[in-house]
Amino acid sequence: MRVVTTIALALSFFICEMGKAQDITWYKHIAPIIHHNCTPCHRTGEAAPFSLLTYDDVAKRASMIQRVTEARYMPPWKPDPHYVQYANERRLSAADIAMIANWTAHDMPKGNATDAREEDLQFVTGTRYNRKPDIVLQMKNSYHLEGDNKDHYIVYKIPFELADSMNVEGIEFITNNRKVIHHANYEIDDVPGLDLYNTVDYIDHETETTKYFENFVPYRSRIRYFGGWIPGASMESYPKHIGWVMPKRGVILLTLHYAPLGKAEDVISGVQIWTTTSNITRQIKNENLGSGSDSQKDIQPFFYLPPDVVRTFTLNVKTGEDKSLLYVWPHMHMLGKVFKAYAIKPNKDTIPLVHIPAWDFNWQEIYWFPKMLKIPKGSTIHIECTYDNTINNPYNPNLPPALVMENMNTNNEMMTLVMVTLPYQDGDENISLEK
Ligand code: HEC
């Protein structure tokens, strides 16, 4: 705190030199900071408990905002900014934090409306993207979850029949009840021949695993897209001519993992899609490394966590072709402490991919590189994760600590890196992923 205050003082002095401190106004200085870093979550329909959009929204909470920004509790941004800077970075500079403090100390001047920047207010209700979706596909009925304090894995079938196949520019998971969902996975299957409706609407993994095979497996011979959502995460979109093709007819198989609940809740979920008329010449691929993939068995040492240990695991996976990397998506559960991944090129240079020095299960993200990142053929993707299964870990779901195995349950652990990739083409390093 002392350091932050010193910086704040130094900066406020600096700002005074440029003009009077009370010249810091909502329209000119504060609104752009809030709209870029806070409003994406703090608005109607998003994860945060109140809106931070208008002057009134922000001014009436100014001292609380000062406190959470000085403590760097908000905006939640977990990657080490010195390791990799991502296109979707939400992080305040020391100058931004000082500016908020200064504005608060001077009774939140509103300033001149002519200083407002229109582009800062281009929020579209119901999405993180810049326009309304072209297709929304949701569960037909809402699902009633019992408050039985158990994990639930349910696979929902969402059949669809469109006028034609469509080129996809972006996709986003949607739900009316974010707080009950631990994570979502979904695949989009092209199903030209089979009946889409005469199978069950959903399968509860706990009670009906055998029926999965006869009901849903036949749909899965042409998987066109595989994606997911975790708490805190934003949407996925692609540069021009890159993406995938939404088939004309098929099903979405949406797996929702619900965290244990103490009271009943109703949930309706699905996906929304943005289509484009430009053709898709390059199809993206989601590659899974570690838990839940072929490379799970290569994690060293064998992945499990006895009670009362802090342990680090590594995984090395070789790449067989030149690739371009668009996004990375690290995933662990409650015992996770540190997540680090980098590529080692054949010449031994390293390419940093992601470093989360203080893992926080509640704030996971899909991290976007500013430009496509080339991973040359023969590189090794190195992943290194530390877990704390002791009583010192305040998020430990077991008290006293218990044996934890590798499993999708919240109370067990995972070590996974999802990478969204393309086969490399000349010039990819120059393609920007900024939205
Ligand atoms: C990734 C989404 C996200 C972003 C970005 C974000 N917030 Fe939040 N914020 C939340 C959620 C969710 C909560 C409620 C849960 C919590 O307090 O952890 C919250 C809570 C808060 C609170 C209440 C804290 C408390 O102790 O009750 C304040 C104040 C706040 N945010 C301010 C901000 C400000 C200011 C910014 C930008 C500088 C910001 N937030 C950016 C999601 C976000």
GROMACS .gro file of C-alpha atoms and ligand atoms in nm:
model
  478
    1MET     CA    1   0.000   0.000   0.000
    2ARG     CA    2   0.284   0.237   0.092
    3VAL     CA    3   0.437   0.191  -0.254
    4VAL     CA    4   0.106   0.259  -0.427
    5THR     CA    5   0.056   0.577  -0.224
    6THR     CA    6   0.403   0.701  -0.305
    7ILE     CA    7   0.349   0.642  -0.674
    8ALA     CA    8   0.011   0.809  -0.648
    9LEU     CA    9   0.163   1.116  -0.486
   10ALA     CA   10   0.445   1.134  -0.737
   11LEU     CA   11   0.200   1.105  -1.022
   12SER     CA   12  -0.045   1.353  -0.882
   13PHE     CA   13   0.243   1.596  -0.859
   14PHE     CA   14   0.330   1.521  -1.219
   15ILE     CA   15  -0.032   1.568  -1.323
   16CYS     CA   16  -0.050   1.899  -1.128
   17GLU     CA   17   0.246   2.016  -1.329
   18MET     CA   18   0.053   1.961  -1.650
   19GLY     CA   19  -0.260   2.129  -1.523
   20LYS     CA   20  -0.449   2.156  -1.199
   21ALA     CA   21  -0.537   1.831  -1.024
   22GLN     CA   22  -0.903   1.930  -1.030
   23ASP     CA   23  -0.879   1.931  -1.409
   24ILE     CA   24  -0.910   1.554  -1.393
   25THR     CA   25  -1.266   1.502  -1.508
   26TRP     CA   26  -1.504   1.218  -1.573
   27TYR     CA   27  -1.547   1.289  -1.941
   28LYS     CA   28  -1.186   1.349  -2.026
   29HIS     CA   29  -0.990   1.108  -1.805
   30ILE     CA   30  -1.197   0.873  -1.595
   31ALA     CA   31  -1.466   0.753  -1.836
   32PRO     CA   32  -1.212   0.610  -2.087
   33ILE     CA   33  -1.038   0.415  -1.807
   34ILE     CA   34  -1.362   0.277  -1.666
   35HIS     CA   35  -1.519   0.197  -2.001
   36HIS     CA   36  -1.215   0.007  -2.123
   37ASN     CA   37  -1.128  -0.181  -1.805
   38CYS     CA   38  -1.447  -0.219  -1.603
   39THR     CA   39  -1.764  -0.182  -1.808
   40PRO     CA   40  -1.715  -0.504  -2.011
   41CYS     CA   41  -1.809  -0.692  -1.689
   42HIS     CA   42  -1.988  -0.415  -1.499
   43ARG     CA   43  -2.304  -0.373  -1.704
   44THR     CA   44  -2.646  -0.533  -1.737
   45GLY     CA   45  -2.634  -0.906  -1.807
   46GLU     CA   46  -2.265  -0.948  -1.723
   47ALA     CA   47  -2.090  -1.111  -1.430
   48ALA     CA   48  -2.041  -0.815  -1.195
   49PRO     CA   49  -2.303  -0.716  -0.935
   50PHE     CA   50  -2.355  -0.352  -1.050
   51SER     CA   51  -2.307  -0.136  -1.361
   52LEU     CA   52  -2.016   0.102  -1.406
   53LEU     CA   53  -2.127   0.284  -1.716
   54THR     CA   54  -2.257   0.632  -1.638
   55TYR     CA   55  -2.110   0.914  -1.434
   56ASP     CA   56  -2.361   0.845  -1.155
   57ASP     CA   57  -2.278   0.472  -1.143
   58VAL     CA   58  -1.912   0.552  -1.091
   59ALA     CA   59  -1.924   0.872  -0.885
   60LYS     CA   60  -2.142   0.720  -0.615
   61ARG     CA   61  -1.891   0.434  -0.570
   62ALA     CA   62  -1.579   0.644  -0.617
   63SER     CA   63  -1.410   0.567  -0.286
   64MET     CA   64  -1.480   0.193  -0.318
   65ILE     CA   65  -1.342   0.206  -0.674
   66GLN     CA   66  -1.035   0.388  -0.548
   67ARG     CA   67  -0.985   0.116  -0.288
   68VAL     CA   68  -1.025  -0.185  -0.520
   69THR     CA   69  -0.807  -0.032  -0.790
   70GLU     CA   70  -0.527   0.064  -0.550
   71ALA     CA   71  -0.534  -0.289  -0.410
   72ARG     CA   72  -0.531  -0.420  -0.771
   73TYR     CA   73  -0.827  -0.639  -0.684
   74MET     CA   74  -1.011  -0.485  -0.982
   75PRO     CA   75  -0.992  -0.526  -1.273
   76PRO     CA   76  -0.908  -0.892  -1.217
   77TRP     CA   77  -0.607  -0.966  -1.436
   78LYS     CA   78  -0.394  -1.262  -1.337
   79PRO     CA   79  -0.116  -1.305  -1.597
   80ASP     CA   80   0.227  -1.160  -1.522
   81PRO     CA   81   0.229  -0.849  -1.748
   82HIS     CA   82   0.608  -0.866  -1.781
   83TYR     CA   83   0.596  -1.216  -1.928
   84VAL     CA   84   0.343  -1.169  -2.209
   85GLN     CA   85   0.115  -0.877  -2.294
   86TYR     CA   86  -0.210  -0.989  -2.448
   87ALA     CA   87  -0.450  -0.808  -2.678
   88ASN     CA   88  -0.728  -0.846  -2.422
   89GLU     CA   89  -0.524  -0.717  -2.129
   90ARG     CA   90  -0.735  -0.538  -1.868
   91ARG     CA   91  -0.493  -0.381  -1.632
   92LEU     CA   92  -0.460  -0.031  -1.492
   93SER     CA   93  -0.131   0.156  -1.512
   94ALA     CA   94  -0.001   0.326  -1.198
   95ALA     CA   95  -0.100   0.654  -1.367
   96ASP     CA   96  -0.461   0.534  -1.415
   97ILE     CA   97  -0.485   0.432  -1.049
   98ALA     CA   98  -0.345   0.767  -0.934
   99MET     CA   99  -0.586   0.950  -1.163
  100ILE     CA  100  -0.887   0.771  -1.007
  101ALA     CA  101  -0.760   0.852  -0.656
  102ASN     CA  102  -0.707   1.215  -0.749
  103TRP     CA  103  -1.047   1.249  -0.909
  104THR     CA  104  -1.207   1.099  -0.598
  105ALA     CA  105  -1.013   1.334  -0.370
  106HIS     CA  106  -1.143   1.633  -0.569
  107ASP     CA  107  -1.511   1.535  -0.546
  108MET     CA  108  -1.540   1.367  -0.882
  109PRO     CA  109  -1.563   1.661  -1.128
  110LYS     CA  110  -1.779   1.576  -1.425
  111GLY     CA  111  -1.612   1.813  -1.672
  112ASN     CA  112  -1.720   1.900  -2.018
  113ALA     CA  113  -1.949   1.667  -2.213
  114THR     CA  114  -1.777   1.767  -2.536
  115ASP     CA  115  -1.474   1.570  -2.410
  116ALA     CA  116  -1.675   1.245  -2.418
  117ARG     CA  117  -1.544   0.986  -2.657
  118GLU     CA  118  -1.831   0.819  -2.837
  119GLU     CA  119  -1.639   0.503  -2.919
  120ASP     CA  120  -1.598   0.429  -2.550
  121LEU     CA  121  -1.969   0.368  -2.518
  122GLN     CA  122  -2.017   0.114  -2.792
  123PHE     CA  123  -2.138  -0.166  -2.568
  124VAL     CA  124  -2.388  -0.410  -2.707
  125THR     CA  125  -2.625  -0.561  -2.452
  126GLY     CA  126  -2.579  -0.934  -2.400
  127THR     CA  127  -2.236  -0.974  -2.556
  128ARG     CA  128  -1.870  -0.882  -2.527
  129TYR     CA  129  -1.856  -0.843  -2.907
  130ASN     CA  130  -1.915  -0.527  -3.106
  131ARG     CA  131  -2.251  -0.615  -3.261
  132LYS     CA  132  -2.558  -0.827  -3.203
  133PRO     CA  133  -2.516  -1.195  -3.290
  134ASP     CA  134  -2.652  -1.337  -3.612
  135ILE     CA  135  -2.764  -1.669  -3.461
  136VAL     CA  136  -2.860  -1.758  -3.106
  137LEU     CA  137  -2.903  -2.127  -3.024
  138GLN     CA  138  -3.020  -2.213  -2.677
  139MET     CA  139  -3.171  -2.498  -2.476
  140LYS     CA  140  -3.544  -2.519  -2.541
  141ASN     CA  141  -3.641  -2.528  -2.173
  142SER     CA  142  -3.461  -2.409  -1.867
  143TYR     CA  143  -3.307  -2.678  -1.654
  144HIS     CA  144  -3.389  -2.713  -1.288
  145LEU     CA  145  -3.087  -2.782  -1.069
  146GLU     CA  146  -3.142  -2.923  -0.724
  147GLY     CA  147  -2.959  -2.764  -0.434
  148ASP     CA  148  -2.807  -3.097  -0.333
  149ASN     CA  149  -2.446  -2.985  -0.280
  150LYS     CA  150  -2.319  -3.217  -0.555
  151ASP     CA  151  -2.130  -3.162  -0.880
  152HIS     CA  152  -2.345  -3.220  -1.188
  153TYR     CA  153  -2.235  -3.290  -1.545
  154ILE     CA  154  -2.513  -3.261  -1.795
  155VAL     CA  155  -2.482  -3.288  -2.170
  156TYR     CA  156  -2.756  -3.098  -2.353
  157LYS     CA  157  -2.848  -3.148  -2.715
  158ILE     CA  158  -2.941  -2.832  -2.904
  159PRO     CA  159  -3.058  -2.930  -3.254
  160PHE     CA  160  -3.048  -2.669  -3.531
  161GLU     CA  161  -3.154  -2.639  -3.896
  162LEU     CA  162  -3.041  -2.324  -4.076
  163ALA     CA  163  -3.117  -2.189  -4.422
  164ASP     CA  164  -2.758  -2.266  -4.523
  165SER     CA  165  -2.411  -2.331  -4.385
  166MET     CA  166  -2.239  -2.013  -4.263
  167ASN     CA  167  -1.888  -1.879  -4.217
  168VAL     CA  168  -1.821  -1.801  -3.854
  169GLU     CA  169  -1.640  -1.491  -3.738
  170GLY     CA  170  -1.706  -1.530  -3.364
  171ILE     CA  171  -1.876  -1.744  -3.102
  172GLU     CA  172  -1.973  -1.684  -2.739
  173PHE     CA  173  -2.123  -1.899  -2.466
  174ILE     CA  174  -2.440  -1.754  -2.309
  175THR     CA  175  -2.636  -1.836  -1.998
  176ASN     CA  176  -2.886  -1.666  -1.772
  177ASN     CA  177  -2.707  -1.786  -1.460
  178ARG     CA  178  -2.327  -1.753  -1.474
  179LYS     CA  179  -2.264  -1.801  -1.108
  180VAL     CA  180  -2.376  -2.168  -1.098
  181ILE     CA  181  -2.158  -2.284  -1.388
  182HIS     CA  182  -1.812  -2.419  -1.321
  183HIS     CA  183  -1.731  -2.458  -1.684
  184ALA     CA  184  -1.888  -2.530  -2.021
  185ASN     CA  185  -1.763  -2.732  -2.317
  186TYR     CA  186  -1.941  -2.754  -2.644
  187GLU     CA  187  -1.901  -2.909  -2.982
  188ILE     CA  188  -2.086  -2.833  -3.300
  189ASP     CA  189  -2.162  -3.140  -3.508
  190ASP     CA  190  -2.257  -3.152  -3.872
  191VAL     CA  191  -2.543  -3.405  -3.898
  192PRO     CA  192  -2.677  -3.424  -4.251
  193GLY     CA  193  -2.852  -3.762  -4.231
  194LEU     CA  194  -2.980  -3.854  -3.887
  195ASP     CA  195  -3.294  -3.758  -3.700
  196LEU     CA  196  -3.214  -3.467  -3.469
  197TYR     CA  197  -3.519  -3.477  -3.247
  198ASN     CA  198  -3.597  -3.838  -3.157
  199THR     CA  199  -3.320  -3.864  -2.903
  200VAL     CA  200  -3.320  -3.735  -2.545
  201ASP     CA  201  -3.272  -3.360  -2.484
  202TYR     CA  202  -3.005  -3.408  -2.223
  203ILE     CA  203  -2.807  -3.672  -2.037
  204ASP     CA  204  -2.705  -3.648  -1.675
  205HIS     CA  205  -2.360  -3.808  -1.658
  206GLU     CA  206  -2.408  -3.922  -1.300
  207THR     CA  207  -2.718  -4.129  -1.362
  208GLU     CA  208  -2.744  -4.213  -1.730
  209THR     CA  209  -2.398  -4.265  -1.875
  210THR     CA  210  -2.494  -4.572  -2.079
  211LYS     CA  211  -2.752  -4.385  -2.283
  212TYR     CA  212  -2.497  -4.131  -2.400
  213PHE     CA  213  -2.365  -4.382  -2.647
  214GLU     CA  214  -2.691  -4.470  -2.815
  215ASN     CA  215  -2.825  -4.114  -2.811
  216PHE     CA  216  -2.540  -3.878  -2.888
  217VAL     CA  217  -2.241  -4.070  -3.021
  218PRO     CA  218  -2.396  -4.115  -3.368
  219TYR     CA  219  -2.405  -3.733  -3.404
  220ARG     CA  220  -2.036  -3.699  -3.343
  221SER     CA  221  -1.881  -3.825  -3.665
  222ARG     CA  222  -1.830  -3.472  -3.808
  223ILE     CA  223  -1.726  -3.238  -3.528
  224ARG     CA  224  -1.696  -2.887  -3.679
  225TYR     CA  225  -1.598  -2.686  -3.373
  226PHE     CA  226  -1.500  -2.747  -3.014
  227GLY     CA  227  -1.489  -2.469  -2.756
  228GLY     CA  228  -1.564  -2.375  -2.401
  229TRP     CA  229  -1.621  -2.120  -2.132
  230ILE     CA  230  -1.479  -2.077  -1.784
  231PRO     CA  231  -1.566  -1.818  -1.519
  232GLY     CA  232  -1.443  -1.471  -1.619
  233ALA     CA  233  -1.375  -1.567  -1.980
  234SER     CA  234  -1.467  -1.353  -2.280
  235MET     CA  235  -1.570  -1.459  -2.629
  236GLU     CA  236  -1.374  -1.590  -2.926
  237SER     CA  237  -1.349  -1.419  -3.264
  238TYR     CA  238  -1.111  -1.444  -3.558
  239PRO     CA  239  -0.936  -1.227  -3.815
  240LYS     CA  240  -1.069  -1.215  -4.171
  241HIS     CA  241  -1.073  -1.545  -4.365
  242ILE     CA  242  -0.995  -1.739  -4.048
  243GLY     CA  243  -1.257  -1.932  -3.852
  244TRP     CA  244  -1.474  -2.234  -3.916
  245VAL     CA  245  -1.793  -2.322  -4.097
  246MET     CA  246  -2.125  -2.361  -3.917
  247PRO     CA  247  -2.302  -2.654  -4.082
  248LYS     CA  248  -2.656  -2.614  -4.212
  249ARG     CA  249  -2.801  -2.887  -3.995
  250GLY     CA  250  -2.677  -3.056  -3.684
  251VAL     CA  251  -2.657  -3.046  -3.307
  252ILE     CA  252  -2.466  -2.859  -3.043
  253LEU     CA  253  -2.364  -3.092  -2.763
  254LEU     CA  254  -2.321  -2.861  -2.469
  255THR     CA  255  -2.167  -3.008  -2.155
  256LEU     CA  256  -2.224  -2.802  -1.845
  257HIS     CA  257  -2.046  -2.871  -1.525
  258TYR     CA  258  -2.243  -2.720  -1.238
  259ALA     CA  259  -2.065  -2.650  -0.912
  260PRO     CA  260  -2.226  -2.788  -0.595
  261LEU     CA  261  -2.522  -2.571  -0.491
  262GLY     CA  262  -2.692  -2.524  -0.157
  263LYS     CA  263  -3.019  -2.406  -0.313
  264ALA     CA  264  -3.213  -2.488  -0.629
  265GLU     CA  265  -3.159  -2.276  -0.943
  266ASP     CA  266  -3.297  -2.266  -1.298
  267VAL     CA  267  -3.054  -2.231  -1.586
  268ILE     CA  268  -3.087  -2.182  -1.958
  269SER     CA  269  -2.773  -2.177  -2.172
  270GLY     CA  270  -2.650  -2.190  -2.529
  271VAL     CA  271  -2.423  -2.017  -2.775
  272GLN     CA  272  -2.445  -1.713  -3.000
  273ILE     CA  273  -2.265  -1.686  -3.330
  274TRP     CA  274  -2.150  -1.407  -3.562
  275THR     CA  275  -2.133  -1.498  -3.927
  276THR     CA  276  -1.943  -1.332  -4.208
  277THR     CA  277  -1.987  -1.320  -4.584
  278SER     CA  278  -1.611  -1.338  -4.647
  279ASN     CA  279  -1.496  -1.690  -4.718
  280ILE     CA  280  -1.305  -1.891  -4.459
  281THR     CA  281  -0.985  -2.018  -4.613
  282ARG     CA  282  -0.820  -2.129  -4.290
  283GLN     CA  283  -0.990  -2.339  -4.024
  284ILE     CA  284  -0.884  -2.295  -3.663
  285LYS     CA  285  -0.809  -2.592  -3.442
  286ASN     CA  286  -0.844  -2.619  -3.062
  287GLU     CA  287  -0.561  -2.831  -2.928
  288ASN     CA  288  -0.578  -2.967  -2.576
  289LEU     CA  289  -0.255  -3.045  -2.389
  290GLY     CA  290  -0.241  -3.222  -2.052
  291SER     CA  291  -0.544  -3.343  -1.854
  292GLY     CA  292  -0.822  -3.479  -2.069
  293SER     CA  293  -0.599  -3.518  -2.378
  294ASP     CA  294  -0.361  -3.775  -2.526
  295SER     CA  295  -0.065  -3.611  -2.353
  296GLN     CA  296  -0.216  -3.659  -2.005
  297LYS     CA  297   0.001  -3.970  -1.954
  298ASP     CA  298   0.319  -3.771  -2.021
  299ILE     CA  299   0.276  -3.536  -1.724
  300GLN     CA  300   0.578  -3.580  -1.493
  301PRO     CA  301   0.566  -3.706  -1.221
  302PHE     CA  302   0.243  -3.907  -1.240
  303PHE     CA  303  -0.036  -3.657  -1.172
  304TYR     CA  304  -0.192  -3.691  -0.829
  305LEU     CA  305  -0.170  -3.489  -0.507
  306PRO     CA  306  -0.134  -3.660  -0.171
  307PRO     CA  307  -0.257  -3.454   0.125
  308ASP     CA  308  -0.017  -3.196   0.273
  309VAL     CA  309   0.211  -3.160  -0.029
  310VAL     CA  310   0.306  -2.874  -0.258
  311ARG     CA  311   0.408  -3.028  -0.589
  312THR     CA  312   0.516  -2.912  -0.935
  313PHE     CA  313   0.441  -3.109  -1.251
  314THR     CA  314   0.578  -3.065  -1.601
  315LEU     CA  315   0.465  -3.168  -1.944
  316ASN     CA  316   0.657  -3.148  -2.271
  317VAL     CA  317   0.482  -3.189  -2.604
  318LYS     CA  318   0.663  -3.168  -2.939
  319THR     CA  319   0.503  -2.987  -3.233
  320GLY     CA  320   0.521  -3.165  -3.565
  321GLU     CA  321   0.457  -2.867  -3.797
  322ASP     CA  322   0.493  -2.489  -3.813
  323LYS     CA  323   0.197  -2.341  -3.630
  324SER     CA  324   0.043  -2.003  -3.567
  325LEU     CA  325  -0.098  -1.957  -3.222
  326LEU     CA  326  -0.397  -1.727  -3.166
  327TYR     CA  327  -0.504  -1.791  -2.807
  328VAL     CA  328  -0.400  -1.982  -2.499
  329TRP     CA  329  -0.631  -2.097  -2.227
  330PRO     CA  330  -0.469  -2.234  -1.909
  331HIS     CA  331  -0.683  -2.439  -1.672
  332MET     CA  332  -0.643  -2.574  -1.319
  333HIS     CA  333  -0.884  -2.602  -1.024
  334MET     CA  334  -0.871  -2.484  -0.661
  335LEU     CA  335  -0.532  -2.628  -0.564
  336GLY     CA  336  -0.352  -2.458  -0.853
  337LYS     CA  337  -0.091  -2.198  -0.755
  338VAL     CA  338   0.131  -2.124  -1.055
  339PHE     CA  339   0.078  -2.194  -1.425
  340LYS     CA  340   0.357  -2.137  -1.673
  341ALA     CA  341   0.393  -2.240  -2.035
  342TYR     CA  342   0.647  -2.159  -2.304
  343ALA     CA  343   0.769  -2.306  -2.629
  344ILE     CA  344   1.133  -2.407  -2.675
  345LYS     CA  345   1.238  -2.367  -3.037
  346PRO     CA  346   1.476  -2.617  -3.201
  347ASN     CA  347   1.753  -2.354  -3.161
  348LYS     CA  348   1.671  -2.348  -2.783
  349ASP     CA  349   1.523  -1.994  -2.785
  350THR     CA  350   1.205  -1.974  -2.583
  351ILE     CA  351   0.872  -1.820  -2.674
  352PRO     CA  352   0.675  -1.718  -2.362
  353LEU     CA  353   0.310  -1.828  -2.377
  354VAL     CA  354   0.154  -1.767  -2.037
  355HIS     CA  355   0.252  -1.714  -1.675
  356ILE     CA  356  -0.007  -1.691  -1.396
  357PRO     CA  357   0.199  -1.637  -1.080
  358ALA     CA  358  -0.096  -1.649  -0.836
  359TRP     CA  359  -0.360  -1.874  -0.988
  360ASP     CA  360  -0.716  -1.778  -0.905
  361PHE     CA  361  -0.987  -2.020  -1.004
  362ASN     CA  362  -1.247  -1.742  -1.018
  363TRP     CA  363  -1.071  -1.537  -1.281
  364GLN     CA  364  -0.979  -1.753  -1.574
  365GLU     CA  365  -0.952  -1.622  -1.928
  366ILE     CA  366  -0.877  -1.702  -2.287
  367TYR     CA  367  -0.563  -1.496  -2.353
  368TRP     CA  368  -0.522  -1.340  -2.699
  369PHE     CA  369  -0.184  -1.267  -2.847
  370PRO     CA  370  -0.164  -0.918  -3.004
  371LYS     CA  371  -0.052  -1.081  -3.330
  372MET     CA  372  -0.042  -1.442  -3.438
  373LEU     CA  373   0.253  -1.614  -3.281
  374LYS     CA  374   0.468  -1.853  -3.483
  375ILE     CA  375   0.565  -2.180  -3.316
  376PRO     CA  376   0.818  -2.346  -3.549
  377LYS     CA  377   0.813  -2.715  -3.629
  378GLY     CA  378   1.015  -2.923  -3.383
  379SER     CA  379   0.949  -2.688  -3.090
  380THR     CA  380   0.857  -2.830  -2.752
  381ILE     CA  381   0.564  -2.685  -2.562
  382HIS     CA  382   0.669  -2.690  -2.198
  383ILE     CA  383   0.403  -2.661  -1.925
  384GLU     CA  384   0.487  -2.629  -1.559
  385CYS     CA  385   0.220  -2.618  -1.286
  386THR     CA  386   0.243  -2.599  -0.909
  387TYR     CA  387  -0.034  -2.713  -0.673
  388ASP     CA  388  -0.074  -2.660  -0.301
  389ASN     CA  389  -0.269  -2.935  -0.127
  390THR     CA  390  -0.191  -2.814   0.224
  391ILE     CA  391  -0.396  -2.635   0.483
  392ASN     CA  392  -0.216  -2.311   0.387
  393ASN     CA  393  -0.415  -2.296   0.066
  394PRO     CA  394  -0.734  -2.104   0.154
  395TYR     CA  395  -0.911  -2.248  -0.154
  396ASN     CA  396  -0.841  -2.611  -0.059
  397PRO     CA  397  -1.183  -2.778  -0.098
  398ASN     CA  398  -1.087  -3.054   0.149
  399LEU     CA  399  -1.035  -2.981   0.515
  400PRO     CA  400  -0.831  -3.161   0.632
  401PRO     CA  401  -0.649  -3.196   0.295
  402ALA     CA  402  -0.726  -3.524   0.114
  403LEU     CA  403  -0.586  -3.729  -0.172
  404VAL     CA  404  -0.670  -3.554  -0.499
  405MET     CA  405  -0.666  -3.725  -0.837
  406GLU     CA  406  -0.688  -3.598  -1.192
  407ASN     CA  407  -1.051  -3.549  -1.277
  408MET     CA  408  -1.296  -3.286  -1.402
  409ASN     CA  409  -1.469  -3.257  -1.060
  410THR     CA  410  -1.412  -2.926  -0.887
  411ASN     CA  411  -1.267  -3.111  -0.588
  412ASN     CA  412  -1.012  -3.291  -0.805
  413GLU     CA  413  -0.748  -3.132  -1.022
  414MET     CA  414  -0.657  -3.065  -1.382
  415MET     CA  415  -0.350  -2.944  -1.566
  416THR     CA  416  -0.460  -2.833  -1.910
  417LEU     CA  417  -0.350  -2.585  -2.174
  418VAL     CA  418  -0.585  -2.527  -2.465
  419MET     CA  419  -0.424  -2.365  -2.769
  420VAL     CA  420  -0.618  -2.227  -3.065
  421THR     CA  421  -0.395  -2.277  -3.368
  422LEU     CA  422  -0.364  -2.277  -3.746
  423PRO     CA  423  -0.103  -2.429  -3.972
  424TYR     CA  424   0.152  -2.146  -4.020
  425GLN     CA  425   0.158  -1.936  -4.337
  426ASP     CA  426   0.406  -1.668  -4.443
  427GLY     CA  427   0.321  -1.332  -4.292
  428ASP     CA  428   0.107  -1.466  -4.007
  429GLU     CA  429   0.328  -1.279  -3.757
  430ASN     CA  430   0.181  -0.955  -3.894
  431ILE     CA  431  -0.185  -1.050  -3.856
  432SER     CA  432  -0.332  -0.857  -3.564
  433LEU     CA  433  -0.574  -1.020  -3.322
  434GLU     CA  434  -0.684  -0.691  -3.161
  435LYS     CA  435  -1.061  -0.657  -3.166
  436HEC     C1  436  -1.369  -0.975  -1.563
  436HEC     C2  437  -1.483  -0.904  -1.511
  436HEC     C3  438  -1.461  -0.778  -1.429
  436HEC     C4  439  -1.387  -0.666  -1.461
  436HEC     C5  440  -1.308  -0.641  -1.588
  436HEC     C6  441  -1.401  -0.573  -1.351
  436HEC     N1  442  -1.481  -0.628  -1.254
  436HEC    FE1  443  -1.529  -0.543  -1.075
  436HEC     N2  444  -1.626  -0.713  -1.022
  436HEC     C7  445  -1.648  -0.822  -1.101
  436HEC     C8  446  -1.724  -0.922  -1.026
  436HEC     C9  447  -1.773  -1.056  -1.080
  436HEC    C10  448  -1.745  -0.870  -0.897
  436HEC    C11  449  -1.817  -0.936  -0.781
  436HEC    C12  450  -1.736  -1.044  -0.719
  436HEC    C13  451  -1.618  -0.995  -0.642
  436HEC     O1  452  -1.629  -0.893  -0.571
  436HEC     O2  453  -1.514  -1.060  -0.652
  436HEC    C14  454  -1.681  -0.737  -0.897
  436HEC    C15  455  -1.678  -0.652  -0.787
  436HEC    C16  456  -1.636  -0.520  -0.790
  436HEC    C17  457  -1.646  -0.427  -0.680
  436HEC    C18  458  -1.704  -0.459  -0.543
  436HEC    C19  459  -1.592  -0.513  -0.458
  436HEC    C20  460  -1.639  -0.545  -0.319
  436HEC     O3  461  -1.552  -0.555  -0.233
  436HEC     O4  462  -1.759  -0.562  -0.300
  436HEC    C21  463  -1.596  -0.308  -0.723
  436HEC    C22  464  -1.588  -0.177  -0.646
  436HEC    C23  465  -1.552  -0.328  -0.860
  436HEC     N3  466  -1.577  -0.457  -0.896
  436HEC    C24  467  -1.494  -0.230  -0.939
  436HEC    C25  468  -1.435  -0.254  -1.061
  436HEC    C26  469  -1.359  -0.156  -1.133
  436HEC    C27  470  -1.337  -0.012  -1.087
  436HEC    C28  471  -1.313  -0.217  -1.245
  436HEC    C29  472  -1.226  -0.158  -1.353
  436HEC    C30  473  -1.111  -0.081  -1.310
  436HEC    C31  474  -1.364  -0.354  -1.245
  436HEC     N4  475  -1.436  -0.373  -1.132
  436HEC    C32  476  -1.341  -0.448  -1.345
  436HEC    C33  477  -1.605  -0.839  -1.231
  436HEC    C34  478  -1.520  -0.752  -1.298
   0.00000   0.00000   0.00000
